[in-house]
Amino acid sequence: RDNRTVAEYRLACVAYRMGDSTGAFKQTDEYLRKHPADRRGGNLLLFKMNVLAKRGAEAEAELESTREKIGRHAKRYGAATDIAADNILTDFYLRQGGNDKAKDRYRHIVMNFAEVTREYIEDHRPIPPALERGHDKAATQLASIAIKDKDYAEATRWLNIVRYDQNMKRRARLML
């Protein structure tokens, strides 16, 4: 049974990689229906979000719905998947001019980072550098938005928590 589950997951992944979004979405829906408790479903939903984000404004509702699905099952999919979904959505919002929505998501990334790291530590796994960069990127973006709003105290607060990625740390110091 597990080999079949892995094969179904891989088929959906291949559909995404081949650019067959219709087939990939169908495979993802079928996978989630058959294997609702499987952690890999979160990865498929992230792939789906990436495809939807490239479609632009007309895909916003479906993108947000997919993000919410990941959020409802964050324990199952893991905090890393939850933060990755936030990153996809915030990048989408910024491209579409939705700064307020992006700010809310960036705050979510930064504020939930402690929970994410706790999960990795409890599982005796190293914290992926991409997660640390995601945290620092979110804090830097929040600072940039605060600077545009001329809220320098808020910007300083966000810049002072940039601490993992060396390039982001240098950028934060320059912004201070």
mmCIF file of C-alpha atoms in Angstrom:
data_model
loop_
_atom_site.group_PDB
_atom_site.id
_atom_site.type_symbol
_atom_site.label_atom_id
_atom_site.label_comp_id
_atom_site.label_asym_id
_atom_site.label_seq_id
_atom_site.Cartn_x
_atom_site.Cartn_y
_atom_site.Cartn_z
ATOM 1 C CA ARG A 1 0.000 0.000 0.000
ATOM 2 C CA ASP A 2 2.759 2.493 0.859
ATOM 3 C CA ASN A 3 4.486 1.957 -2.517
ATOM 4 C CA ARG A 4 1.200 2.818 -4.212
ATOM 5 C CA THR A 5 0.896 5.987 -2.106
ATOM 6 C CA VAL A 6 4.432 7.059 -3.034
ATOM 7 C CA ALA A 7 3.744 6.332 -6.715
ATOM 8 C CA GLU A 8 0.565 8.442 -6.651
ATOM 9 C CA TYR A 9 2.455 11.280 -4.991
ATOM 10 C CA ARG A 10 5.240 11.094 -7.556
ATOM 11 C CA LEU A 11 2.757 11.085 -10.442
ATOM 12 C CA ALA A 12 1.291 14.334 -9.173
ATOM 13 C CA CYS A 13 4.800 15.802 -8.793
ATOM 14 C CA VAL A 14 5.671 14.816 -12.356
ATOM 15 C CA ALA A 15 2.507 16.488 -13.643
ATOM 16 C CA TYR A 16 3.564 19.739 -11.935
ATOM 17 C CA ARG A 17 7.090 19.498 -13.309
ATOM 18 C CA MET A 18 5.797 18.833 -16.817
ATOM 19 C CA GLY A 19 3.601 21.942 -16.676
ATOM 20 C CA ASP A 20 0.338 19.985 -16.833
ATOM 21 C CA SER A 21 -1.523 22.064 -14.263
ATOM 22 C CA THR A 22 -4.938 20.581 -15.067
ATOM 23 C CA GLY A 23 -3.630 17.051 -14.603
ATOM 24 C CA ALA A 24 -1.574 18.052 -11.568
ATOM 25 C CA PHE A 25 -4.561 19.683 -9.853
ATOM 26 C CA LYS A 26 -6.666 16.588 -10.540
ATOM 27 C CA GLN A 27 -3.894 14.304 -9.221
ATOM 28 C CA THR A 28 -3.512 16.505 -6.121
ATOM 29 C CA ASP A 29 -7.244 16.449 -5.367
ATOM 30 C CA GLU A 30 -7.330 12.686 -5.825
ATOM 31 C CA TYR A 31 -4.256 12.202 -3.643
ATOM 32 C CA LEU A 32 -5.727 14.325 -0.858
ATOM 33 C CA ARG A 33 -9.024 12.432 -1.094
ATOM 34 C CA LYS A 34 -7.319 9.032 -0.900
ATOM 35 C CA HIS A 35 -4.646 9.968 1.634
ATOM 36 C CA PRO A 36 -6.061 12.769 3.794
ATOM 37 C CA ALA A 37 -3.648 12.134 6.674
ATOM 38 C CA ASP A 38 -0.482 11.957 4.550
ATOM 39 C CA ARG A 39 2.034 14.733 5.179
ATOM 40 C CA ARG A 40 3.103 14.803 1.516
ATOM 41 C CA GLY A 41 -0.231 16.350 0.599
ATOM 42 C CA GLY A 42 1.148 19.644 1.889
ATOM 43 C CA ASN A 43 3.951 19.557 -0.680
ATOM 44 C CA LEU A 44 1.437 19.003 -3.461
ATOM 45 C CA LEU A 45 -0.585 21.965 -2.233
ATOM 46 C CA LEU A 46 2.566 24.116 -2.268
ATOM 47 C CA PHE A 47 3.190 23.109 -5.881
ATOM 48 C CA LYS A 48 -0.416 24.038 -6.635
ATOM 49 C CA MET A 49 0.021 27.430 -4.967
ATOM 50 C CA ASN A 50 3.100 28.141 -7.089
ATOM 51 C CA VAL A 51 1.151 27.400 -10.269
ATOM 52 C CA LEU A 52 -1.806 29.510 -9.155
ATOM 53 C CA ALA A 53 0.431 32.437 -8.137
ATOM 54 C CA LYS A 54 1.831 32.606 -11.674
ATOM 55 C CA ARG A 55 -1.685 33.034 -13.083
ATOM 56 C CA GLY A 56 -2.063 36.466 -11.527
ATOM 57 C CA ALA A 57 -5.027 38.267 -10.016
ATOM 58 C CA GLU A 58 -7.705 35.975 -11.412
ATOM 59 C CA ALA A 59 -6.324 33.102 -9.317
ATOM 60 C CA GLU A 60 -6.276 35.017 -6.007
ATOM 61 C CA ALA A 61 -9.395 33.392 -4.513
ATOM 62 C CA GLU A 62 -8.227 29.863 -5.339
ATOM 63 C CA LEU A 63 -4.716 30.671 -4.115
ATOM 64 C CA GLU A 64 -6.093 31.929 -0.796
ATOM 65 C CA SER A 65 -8.360 28.883 -0.522
ATOM 66 C CA THR A 66 -5.410 26.550 -1.059
ATOM 67 C CA ARG A 67 -3.419 28.489 1.537
ATOM 68 C CA GLU A 68 -6.271 28.134 4.016
ATOM 69 C CA LYS A 69 -6.400 24.390 3.380
ATOM 70 C CA ILE A 70 -2.733 24.161 4.344
ATOM 71 C CA GLY A 71 -3.404 26.306 7.411
ATOM 72 C CA ARG A 72 -6.271 24.070 8.564
ATOM 73 C CA HIS A 73 -3.927 21.088 8.445
ATOM 74 C CA ALA A 74 -0.722 22.806 9.596
ATOM 75 C CA LYS A 75 -0.076 20.172 12.278
ATOM 76 C CA ARG A 76 -0.251 17.413 9.662
ATOM 77 C CA TYR A 77 1.807 19.191 6.998
ATOM 78 C CA GLY A 78 4.240 20.812 9.414
ATOM 79 C CA ALA A 79 5.117 24.368 10.258
ATOM 80 C CA ALA A 80 7.690 24.537 7.462
ATOM 81 C CA THR A 81 4.966 23.905 4.880
ATOM 82 C CA ASP A 82 2.785 26.497 6.588
ATOM 83 C CA ILE A 83 5.535 29.135 6.343
ATOM 84 C CA ALA A 84 6.360 28.194 2.751
ATOM 85 C CA ALA A 85 2.682 28.736 1.882
ATOM 86 C CA ASP A 86 2.831 32.160 3.530
ATOM 87 C CA ASN A 87 5.917 33.035 1.490
ATOM 88 C CA ILE A 88 4.180 32.108 -1.765
ATOM 89 C CA LEU A 89 1.116 34.134 -0.821
ATOM 90 C CA THR A 90 3.058 37.216 0.337
ATOM 91 C CA ASP A 91 5.129 37.268 -2.844
ATOM 92 C CA PHE A 92 1.877 37.041 -4.812
ATOM 93 C CA TYR A 93 0.302 39.896 -2.849
ATOM 94 C CA LEU A 94 3.333 42.125 -3.386
ATOM 95 C CA ARG A 95 3.272 41.471 -7.136
ATOM 96 C CA GLN A 96 -0.440 42.348 -7.142
ATOM 97 C CA GLY A 97 0.012 45.506 -5.033
ATOM 98 C CA GLY A 98 -1.608 44.117 -1.866
ATOM 99 C CA ASN A 99 0.816 45.495 0.726
ATOM 100 C CA ASP A 100 -1.589 45.220 3.685
ATOM 101 C CA LYS A 101 -2.285 41.569 2.963
ATOM 102 C CA ALA A 102 1.442 40.943 2.540
ATOM 103 C CA LYS A 103 2.188 42.636 5.880
ATOM 104 C CA ASP A 104 -0.269 40.341 7.653
ATOM 105 C CA ARG A 105 1.389 37.274 6.150
ATOM 106 C CA TYR A 106 4.907 38.514 6.894
ATOM 107 C CA ARG A 107 3.912 39.043 10.526
ATOM 108 C CA HIS A 108 2.558 35.495 10.587
ATOM 109 C CA ILE A 109 5.884 34.140 9.309
ATOM 110 C CA VAL A 110 7.937 36.039 11.877
ATOM 111 C CA MET A 111 5.618 35.386 14.815
ATOM 112 C CA ASN A 112 5.339 31.640 14.119
ATOM 113 C CA PHE A 113 9.039 31.061 13.579
ATOM 114 C CA ALA A 114 9.610 29.988 17.193
ATOM 115 C CA GLU A 115 6.995 27.254 16.804
ATOM 116 C CA VAL A 116 8.595 26.094 13.574
ATOM 117 C CA THR A 117 12.043 25.841 15.116
ATOM 118 C CA ARG A 118 10.610 24.037 18.154
ATOM 119 C CA GLU A 119 9.146 21.343 15.874
ATOM 120 C CA TYR A 120 12.522 20.779 14.238
ATOM 121 C CA ILE A 121 14.335 20.663 17.564
ATOM 122 C CA GLU A 122 11.798 18.203 19.031
ATOM 123 C CA ASP A 123 12.227 15.968 15.964
ATOM 124 C CA HIS A 124 16.039 16.214 16.283
ATOM 125 C CA ARG A 125 16.276 17.670 12.779
ATOM 126 C CA PRO A 126 18.402 20.599 11.677
ATOM 127 C CA ILE A 127 16.525 23.792 10.870
ATOM 128 C CA PRO A 128 16.669 24.264 7.082
ATOM 129 C CA PRO A 129 18.510 27.411 6.012
ATOM 130 C CA ALA A 130 15.582 28.236 3.700
ATOM 131 C CA LEU A 131 13.321 28.581 6.748
ATOM 132 C CA GLU A 132 15.785 30.878 8.451
ATOM 133 C CA ARG A 133 16.060 32.952 5.258
ATOM 134 C CA GLY A 134 12.264 33.060 5.083
ATOM 135 C CA HIS A 135 12.134 34.503 8.596
ATOM 136 C CA ASP A 136 14.797 37.095 7.822
ATOM 137 C CA LYS A 137 13.183 37.982 4.500
ATOM 138 C CA ALA A 138 9.831 38.533 6.215
ATOM 139 C CA ALA A 139 11.389 40.730 8.910
ATOM 140 C CA THR A 140 13.299 42.727 6.288
ATOM 141 C CA GLN A 141 10.181 43.172 4.170
ATOM 142 C CA LEU A 142 8.227 44.376 7.204
ATOM 143 C CA ALA A 143 11.013 46.883 7.904
ATOM 144 C CA SER A 144 10.968 48.079 4.284
ATOM 145 C CA ILE A 145 7.222 48.636 4.441
ATOM 146 C CA ALA A 146 7.597 50.510 7.760
ATOM 147 C CA ILE A 147 10.303 52.722 6.231
ATOM 148 C CA LYS A 148 8.012 53.570 3.308
ATOM 149 C CA ASP A 149 5.369 54.497 5.882
ATOM 150 C CA LYS A 150 8.012 56.592 7.736
ATOM 151 C CA ASP A 151 7.542 54.465 10.865
ATOM 152 C CA TYR A 152 11.220 54.212 11.758
ATOM 153 C CA ALA A 153 10.698 52.757 15.236
ATOM 154 C CA GLU A 154 8.724 49.870 13.717
ATOM 155 C CA ALA A 155 11.376 49.400 11.028
ATOM 156 C CA THR A 156 14.100 49.245 13.670
ATOM 157 C CA ARG A 157 12.121 46.655 15.621
ATOM 158 C CA TRP A 158 11.889 44.364 12.576
ATOM 159 C CA LEU A 159 15.484 44.885 11.484
ATOM 160 C CA ASN A 160 16.780 43.953 14.941
ATOM 161 C CA ILE A 161 15.344 40.437 14.655
ATOM 162 C CA VAL A 162 17.111 39.614 11.378
ATOM 163 C CA ARG A 163 19.661 37.111 12.577
ATOM 164 C CA TYR A 164 20.118 33.994 10.448
ATOM 165 C CA ASP A 165 21.093 34.744 6.854
ATOM 166 C CA GLN A 166 24.420 36.637 6.611
ATOM 167 C CA ASN A 167 23.396 38.649 3.528
ATOM 168 C CA MET A 168 20.110 39.631 5.143
ATOM 169 C CA LYS A 169 21.924 40.590 8.338
ATOM 170 C CA ARG A 170 24.248 42.891 6.364
ATOM 171 C CA ARG A 171 21.278 44.392 4.546
ATOM 172 C CA ALA A 172 19.465 44.944 7.840
ATOM 173 C CA ARG A 173 22.496 46.676 9.354
ATOM 174 C CA LEU A 174 22.710 48.973 6.351
ATOM 175 C CA MET A 175 19.029 49.786 6.630
ATOM 176 C CA LEU A 176 19.467 50.657 10.323
#
